[in-house]
Amino acid sequence: MLVFKGDKLLVRDGVFEFDKFDKPARVARDSRDLPSAWQDIEPWCEVEEEAGNAENAPAQEWVDLRALWQRWGDEAFARAGTAYQYMNWLRHARFCSSCGAPLSPKEEDKGLLCGACGRVTYAPLHPAIIVAVERDGKLLLAHNTRMPAKRYSVLAGFVEPGESLERTIDREIMEEVGIEVRDVRYFGSQSWPFPCSLMLGFTARWKRGELRPDGVELDDAGWFPPDGFPEIPPGLSISRKLIDDFARRMKGD
Ligand SMILES: [Zn+2]
């Protein structure tokens, strides 16, 4: 069982999953109370206050999903990330957005049903594209104003209603740096539970235009050779995988 408090997971003695968990006084939600259709998610509960008896508790800490990812890897991140997305959704989707009546979990599938008007809602998922654009052996890396001061990464943006992924890629790249691309190829995807995204990764080649960062989301952008990269995202993210893939291809292995 996974134990969440806010956006963090309980870790005791270096372990974040427990065969059984003694319910503390105030558990806001326990996935084992949900109907059977929901039970294929990793069991989890959400506590509102410090779990367990602080005096007798073994070494415990609360870690966020990113830290869990770094310490326990992709598999653990996927399981905890799935539970987190359902937990976070149930935390925020308590009332019908149509009529305001309380929602309750469906028996047949993982939906929430409004008993008053019959409206059904499902966990939200926001697709986003992430693209590694290359030009003459160099990779387009940009600094997003929300990222740490020196860190650069590939471009990303959310898919908007009515768009194909190809359209999103063209629009985002034009909006953010003012260039056109060609030869768009699918690279891979990654669940991104911060809080409910799916990252769809692509590679592309420069077609025309000169870099012109939008000044709002991006304050700098440039073409970088593999041996001249600025600080890039750590380890496991799809942005880093795209960057590493480019570097590997340029080195010819
Ligand atoms: Zn309703």
CSV table of N, CA, C and O in Angstrom, one decimal, residues 3-84:
chain,number,residue,atom,x,y,z
A,3,VAL,N,1.2,5.3,0.8
A,3,VAL,CA,0.6,6.3,1.7
A,3,VAL,C,1.0,7.7,1.2
A,3,VAL,O,2.1,8.0,1.3
A,4,PHE,N,0.0,8.4,0.8
A,4,PHE,CA,0.2,9.8,0.3
A,4,PHE,C,-0.2,10.8,1.4
A,4,PHE,O,-1.2,10.6,2.1
A,5,LYS,N,0.6,11.9,1.5
A,5,LYS,CA,0.1,13.0,2.2
A,5,LYS,C,0.4,14.2,1.3
A,5,LYS,O,1.6,14.5,0.9
A,6,GLY,N,-0.6,14.9,0.9
A,6,GLY,CA,-0.5,15.9,-0.2
A,6,GLY,C,0.1,15.2,-1.4
A,6,GLY,O,-0.4,14.2,-1.9
A,7,ASP,N,1.2,15.8,-2.0
A,7,ASP,CA,1.8,15.2,-3.1
A,7,ASP,C,3.0,14.3,-2.8
A,7,ASP,O,3.7,13.9,-3.7
A,8,LYS,N,3.1,13.9,-1.5
A,8,LYS,CA,4.3,13.1,-1.2
A,8,LYS,C,3.9,11.7,-0.6
A,8,LYS,O,2.8,11.5,-0.2
A,9,LEU,N,4.9,10.8,-0.8
A,9,LEU,CA,4.7,9.4,-0.4
A,9,LEU,C,5.5,9.1,0.9
A,9,LEU,O,6.6,9.6,1.1
A,10,LEU,N,4.9,8.3,1.7
A,10,LEU,CA,5.6,7.9,2.9
A,10,LEU,C,6.7,6.9,2.6
A,10,LEU,O,6.4,5.9,1.9
A,11,VAL,N,7.9,7.1,3.2
A,11,VAL,CA,9.0,6.2,3.1
A,11,VAL,C,9.4,5.8,4.5
A,11,VAL,O,9.7,6.7,5.3
A,12,ARG,N,9.5,4.6,4.8
A,12,ARG,CA,10.0,4.1,6.1
A,12,ARG,C,11.1,3.2,5.9
A,12,ARG,O,11.0,2.2,5.2
A,13,ASP,N,12.2,3.5,6.5
A,13,ASP,CA,13.4,2.6,6.4
A,13,ASP,C,13.7,2.3,5.0
A,13,ASP,O,14.1,1.2,4.6
A,14,GLY,N,13.6,3.3,4.1
A,14,GLY,CA,13.9,3.2,2.7
A,14,GLY,C,12.9,2.4,1.9
A,14,GLY,O,13.2,2.1,0.7
A,15,VAL,N,11.7,2.1,2.4
A,15,VAL,CA,10.7,1.4,1.7
A,15,VAL,C,9.5,2.3,1.5
A,15,VAL,O,9.1,2.9,2.5
A,16,PHE,N,8.9,2.3,0.3
A,16,PHE,CA,7.8,3.2,0.1
A,16,PHE,C,6.5,2.4,-0.1
A,16,PHE,O,5.4,3.0,-0.3
A,17,GLU,N,6.5,1.1,-0.1
A,17,GLU,CA,5.3,0.3,-0.3
A,17,GLU,C,5.2,-0.7,0.9
A,17,GLU,O,6.2,-1.3,1.3
A,18,PHE,N,4.0,-0.8,1.4
A,18,PHE,CA,3.8,-1.6,2.6
A,18,PHE,C,2.8,-2.7,2.3
A,18,PHE,O,1.8,-2.4,1.7
A,19,ASP,N,3.0,-3.9,2.8
A,19,ASP,CA,2.0,-5.0,2.7
A,19,ASP,C,0.7,-4.6,3.3
A,19,ASP,O,-0.3,-4.8,2.8
A,20,LYS,N,0.8,-4.1,4.5
A,20,LYS,CA,-0.4,-3.5,5.2
A,20,LYS,C,0.0,-2.3,5.9
A,20,LYS,O,1.2,-2.1,6.3
A,21,PHE,N,-0.9,-1.4,6.0
A,21,PHE,CA,-0.7,-0.2,6.7
A,21,PHE,C,-1.7,0.1,7.7
A,21,PHE,O,-2.9,0.0,7.5
A,22,ASP,N,-1.3,0.3,8.9
A,22,ASP,CA,-2.2,0.5,10.0
A,22,ASP,C,-2.8,1.9,9.8
A,22,ASP,O,-2.0,2.9,9.8
A,23,LYS,N,-4.1,2.0,9.7
A,23,LYS,CA,-4.7,3.3,9.4
A,23,LYS,C,-4.5,4.3,10.6
A,23,LYS,O,-4.8,3.9,11.7
A,24,PRO,N,-3.9,5.4,10.3
A,24,PRO,CA,-3.8,6.4,11.3
A,24,PRO,C,-5.2,7.0,11.5
A,24,PRO,O,-6.2,6.6,10.9
A,25,ALA,N,-5.3,7.9,12.5
A,25,ALA,CA,-6.6,8.5,12.9
A,25,ALA,C,-7.3,9.1,11.7
A,25,ALA,O,-8.6,8.9,11.6
A,26,ARG,N,-6.6,9.8,10.9
A,26,ARG,CA,-7.4,10.5,9.8
A,26,ARG,C,-6.9,10.1,8.5
A,26,ARG,O,-5.9,10.7,7.9
A,27,VAL,N,-7.6,9.2,7.9
A,27,VAL,CA,-7.3,8.8,6.5
A,27,VAL,C,-8.4,9.5,5.7
A,27,VAL,O,-9.6,9.2,5.9
A,28,ALA,N,-8.0,10.3,4.7
A,28,ALA,CA,-9.0,11.0,3.9
A,28,ALA,C,-9.6,10.1,2.9
A,28,ALA,O,-10.8,10.1,2.6
A,29,ARG,N,-8.9,9.1,2.4
A,29,ARG,CA,-9.4,8.2,1.3
A,29,ARG,C,-8.5,7.0,1.3
A,29,ARG,O,-7.3,7.1,1.5
A,30,ASP,N,-9.2,5.9,1.1
A,30,ASP,CA,-8.5,4.6,1.1
A,30,ASP,C,-9.0,3.9,-0.2
A,30,ASP,O,-10.2,3.6,-0.3
A,31,SER,N,-8.1,3.5,-1.1
A,31,SER,CA,-8.5,3.0,-2.4
A,31,SER,C,-9.2,1.6,-2.2
A,31,SER,O,-9.9,1.2,-3.1
A,32,ARG,N,-8.9,1.0,-1.1
A,32,ARG,CA,-9.5,-0.3,-0.9
A,32,ARG,C,-11.0,-0.2,-0.6
A,32,ARG,O,-11.8,-1.2,-0.6
A,33,ASP,N,-11.5,1.0,-0.3
A,33,ASP,CA,-12.9,1.2,-0.1
A,33,ASP,C,-13.7,1.4,-1.4
A,33,ASP,O,-14.9,1.5,-1.4
A,34,LEU,N,-12.9,1.6,-2.5
A,34,LEU,CA,-13.5,1.8,-3.8
A,34,LEU,C,-14.1,0.5,-4.4
A,34,LEU,O,-13.7,-0.6,-4.0
A,35,PRO,N,-15.0,0.6,-5.4
A,35,PRO,CA,-15.6,-0.7,-6.0
A,35,PRO,C,-14.5,-1.5,-6.6
A,35,PRO,O,-13.4,-1.0,-6.9
A,36,SER,N,-14.9,-2.7,-7.0
A,36,SER,CA,-13.9,-3.7,-7.5
A,36,SER,C,-13.2,-3.2,-8.8
A,36,SER,O,-12.0,-3.5,-9.1
A,37,ALA,N,-13.9,-2.5,-9.6
A,37,ALA,CA,-13.4,-2.0,-10.9
A,37,ALA,C,-12.1,-1.1,-10.7
A,37,ALA,O,-11.3,-1.0,-11.6
A,38,TRP,N,-12.0,-0.6,-9.5
A,38,TRP,CA,-10.9,0.3,-9.2
A,38,TRP,C,-9.7,-0.4,-8.6
A,38,TRP,O,-8.6,0.2,-8.4
A,39,GLN,N,-9.8,-1.7,-8.3
A,39,GLN,CA,-8.8,-2.4,-7.5
A,39,GLN,C,-7.6,-2.8,-8.3
A,39,GLN,O,-6.7,-3.5,-7.8
A,40,ASP,N,-7.6,-2.6,-9.6
A,40,ASP,CA,-6.3,-2.9,-10.3
A,40,ASP,C,-5.3,-1.8,-10.2
A,40,ASP,O,-4.2,-1.9,-10.7
A,41,ILE,N,-5.6,-0.7,-9.5
A,41,ILE,CA,-4.6,0.3,-9.2
A,41,ILE,C,-3.9,-0.1,-8.0
A,41,ILE,O,-4.4,-0.8,-7.1
A,42,GLU,N,-2.6,0.3,-7.9
A,42,GLU,CA,-1.8,0.0,-6.7
A,42,GLU,C,-2.6,0.6,-5.5
A,42,GLU,O,-3.1,1.7,-5.5
A,43,PRO,N,-2.8,-0.3,-4.4
A,43,PRO,CA,-3.6,0.2,-3.3
A,43,PRO,C,-2.9,1.5,-2.7
A,43,PRO,O,-1.7,1.5,-2.5
A,44,TRP,N,-3.7,2.4,-2.3
A,44,TRP,CA,-3.1,3.6,-1.7
A,44,TRP,C,-4.1,4.2,-0.7
A,44,TRP,O,-5.3,3.9,-0.7
A,45,CYS,N,-3.6,5.0,0.2
A,45,CYS,CA,-4.5,5.8,1.0
A,45,CYS,C,-3.9,7.2,1.1
A,45,CYS,O,-2.7,7.4,0.9
A,46,GLU,N,-4.7,8.1,1.5
A,46,GLU,CA,-4.3,9.5,1.6
A,46,GLU,C,-4.5,9.9,3.1
A,46,GLU,O,-5.6,9.8,3.6
A,47,VAL,N,-3.5,10.4,3.7
A,47,VAL,CA,-3.6,10.8,5.1
A,47,VAL,C,-3.6,12.3,5.2
A,47,VAL,O,-3.0,13.0,4.4
A,48,GLU,N,-4.2,12.8,6.2
A,48,GLU,CA,-4.3,14.3,6.4
A,48,GLU,C,-3.3,14.8,7.4
A,48,GLU,O,-3.1,15.9,7.6
A,49,GLU,N,-2.8,13.8,8.2
A,49,GLU,CA,-1.8,14.3,9.2
A,49,GLU,C,-0.7,13.2,9.3
A,49,GLU,O,-0.8,12.1,8.7
A,50,GLU,N,0.3,13.5,10.0
A,50,GLU,CA,1.4,12.6,10.2
A,50,GLU,C,0.9,11.2,10.5
A,50,GLU,O,0.1,10.9,11.4
A,51,ALA,N,1.4,10.2,9.7
A,51,ALA,CA,0.9,8.8,9.9
A,51,ALA,C,1.7,8.2,11.0
A,51,ALA,O,2.9,8.4,11.1
A,52,GLY,N,1.0,7.3,11.7
A,52,GLY,CA,1.7,6.5,12.7
A,52,GLY,C,2.0,7.3,14.0
A,52,GLY,O,1.8,8.5,14.1
A,53,ASN,N,2.6,6.6,14.9
A,53,ASN,CA,3.0,7.1,16.1
A,53,ASN,C,4.4,7.7,16.0
A,53,ASN,O,5.4,6.9,15.9
A,54,ALA,N,4.5,9.0,16.0
A,54,ALA,CA,5.9,9.6,15.7
A,54,ALA,C,6.9,9.1,16.7
A,54,ALA,O,8.1,8.9,16.3
A,55,GLU,N,6.6,8.8,17.9
A,55,GLU,CA,7.6,8.4,18.9
A,55,GLU,C,8.2,7.0,18.6
A,55,GLU,O,9.4,6.8,18.7
A,56,ASN,N,7.3,6.1,18.2
A,56,ASN,CA,7.7,4.8,17.9
A,56,ASN,C,8.0,4.4,16.5
A,56,ASN,O,8.5,3.4,16.2
A,57,ALA,N,7.7,5.4,15.6
A,57,ALA,CA,7.8,5.1,14.2
A,57,ALA,C,9.3,4.9,13.8
A,57,ALA,O,10.1,5.6,14.3
A,58,PRO,N,9.6,3.9,13.0
A,58,PRO,CA,10.9,3.8,12.4
A,58,PRO,C,11.2,5.0,11.5
A,58,PRO,O,10.3,5.8,11.3
A,59,ALA,N,12.5,5.1,11.1
A,59,ALA,CA,12.9,6.3,10.3
A,59,ALA,C,11.9,6.5,9.2
A,59,ALA,O,11.7,5.6,8.3
A,60,GLN,N,11.2,7.6,9.1
A,60,GLN,CA,10.3,7.9,8.0
A,60,GLN,C,10.5,9.2,7.4
A,60,GLN,O,11.0,10.2,8.1
A,61,GLU,N,10.1,9.3,6.2
A,61,GLU,CA,10.3,10.6,5.5
A,61,GLU,C,9.2,10.6,4.4
A,61,GLU,O,8.5,9.6,4.1
A,62,TRP,N,8.9,11.8,3.9
A,62,TRP,CA,7.9,12.0,2.8
A,62,TRP,C,8.7,12.5,1.6
A,62,TRP,O,9.4,13.4,1.6
A,63,VAL,N,8.5,11.7,0.5
A,63,VAL,CA,9.2,12.1,-0.7
A,63,VAL,C,8.2,12.3,-1.8
A,63,VAL,O,7.2,11.8,-1.9
A,64,ASP,N,8.6,13.2,-2.8
A,64,ASP,CA,7.7,13.5,-3.9
A,64,ASP,C,8.0,12.5,-5.0
A,64,ASP,O,9.0,11.7,-4.9
A,65,LEU,N,7.1,12.5,-6.0
A,65,LEU,CA,7.3,11.5,-7.1
A,65,LEU,C,8.6,11.5,-7.8
A,65,LEU,O,9.1,10.5,-8.2
A,66,ARG,N,9.1,12.8,-8.0
A,66,ARG,CA,10.4,12.9,-8.7
A,66,ARG,C,11.5,12.2,-7.9
A,66,ARG,O,12.4,11.5,-8.5
A,67,ALA,N,11.5,12.4,-6.6
A,67,ALA,CA,12.6,11.8,-5.8
A,67,ALA,C,12.4,10.3,-5.8
A,67,ALA,O,13.4,9.6,-5.8
A,68,LEU,N,11.1,9.8,-5.7
A,68,LEU,CA,10.9,8.4,-5.8
A,68,LEU,C,11.4,7.8,-7.1
A,68,LEU,O,12.0,6.7,-7.1
A,69,TRP,N,11.2,8.5,-8.1
A,69,TRP,CA,11.7,8.1,-9.5
A,69,TRP,C,13.2,7.9,-9.5
A,69,TRP,O,13.7,6.9,-10.0
A,70,GLN,N,13.9,8.9,-8.9
A,70,GLN,CA,15.3,8.9,-8.9
A,70,GLN,C,15.8,7.7,-8.1
A,70,GLN,O,16.8,7.1,-8.5
A,71,ARG,N,15.1,7.4,-7.0
A,71,ARG,CA,15.7,6.4,-6.1
A,71,ARG,C,15.2,5.0,-6.5
A,71,ARG,O,16.0,4.0,-6.2
A,72,TRP,N,14.0,4.8,-7.0
A,72,TRP,CA,13.5,3.5,-7.3
A,72,TRP,C,13.3,3.1,-8.7
A,72,TRP,O,12.9,2.0,-9.1
A,73,GLY,N,13.4,4.1,-9.6
A,73,GLY,CA,13.4,3.8,-11.1
A,73,GLY,C,12.0,3.8,-11.7
A,73,GLY,O,11.0,4.1,-11.1
A,74,ASP,N,12.0,3.5,-13.0
A,74,ASP,CA,10.8,3.7,-13.9
A,74,ASP,C,9.6,2.8,-13.4
A,74,ASP,O,8.5,3.3,-13.4
A,75,GLU,N,9.9,1.6,-13.0
A,75,GLU,CA,8.8,0.7,-12.7
A,75,GLU,C,8.0,1.2,-11.4
A,75,GLU,O,6.8,1.4,-11.4
A,76,ALA,N,8.8,1.6,-10.4
A,76,ALA,CA,8.1,2.1,-9.2
A,76,ALA,C,7.4,3.5,-9.5
A,76,ALA,O,6.3,3.7,-9.0
A,77,PHE,N,8.1,4.3,-10.3
A,77,PHE,CA,7.5,5.6,-10.7
A,77,PHE,C,6.2,5.4,-11.4
A,77,PHE,O,5.2,6.1,-11.2
A,78,ALA,N,6.1,4.4,-12.3
A,78,ALA,CA,4.9,4.2,-13.1
A,78,ALA,C,3.8,3.7,-12.1
A,78,ALA,O,2.6,4.2,-12.2
A,79,ARG,N,4.0,2.8,-11.2
A,79,ARG,CA,3.0,2.4,-10.3
A,79,ARG,C,2.5,3.5,-9.4
A,79,ARG,O,1.3,3.7,-9.2
A,80,ALA,N,3.5,4.2,-8.8
A,80,ALA,CA,3.1,5.2,-7.8
A,80,ALA,C,2.5,6.4,-8.6
A,80,ALA,O,1.6,7.0,-8.1
A,81,GLY,N,2.9,6.7,-9.8
A,81,GLY,CA,2.4,7.8,-10.6
A,81,GLY,C,0.9,7.5,-11.0
A,81,GLY,O,0.1,8.4,-11.0
A,82,THR,N,0.6,6.3,-11.3
A,82,THR,CA,-0.8,5.9,-11.6
A,82,THR,C,-1.7,6.1,-10.4
A,82,THR,O,-2.7,6.8,-10.5
A,83,ALA,N,-1.2,5.6,-9.2
A,83,ALA,CA,-2.0,5.8,-8.0
A,83,ALA,C,-2.2,7.2,-7.7
A,83,ALA,O,-3.2,7.7,-7.3
A,84,TYR,N,-1.1,8.0,-7.9
A,84,TYR,CA,-1.1,9.4,-7.6
A,84,TYR,C,-2.2,10.1,-8.4
A,84,TYR,O,-2.9,11.0,-7.9
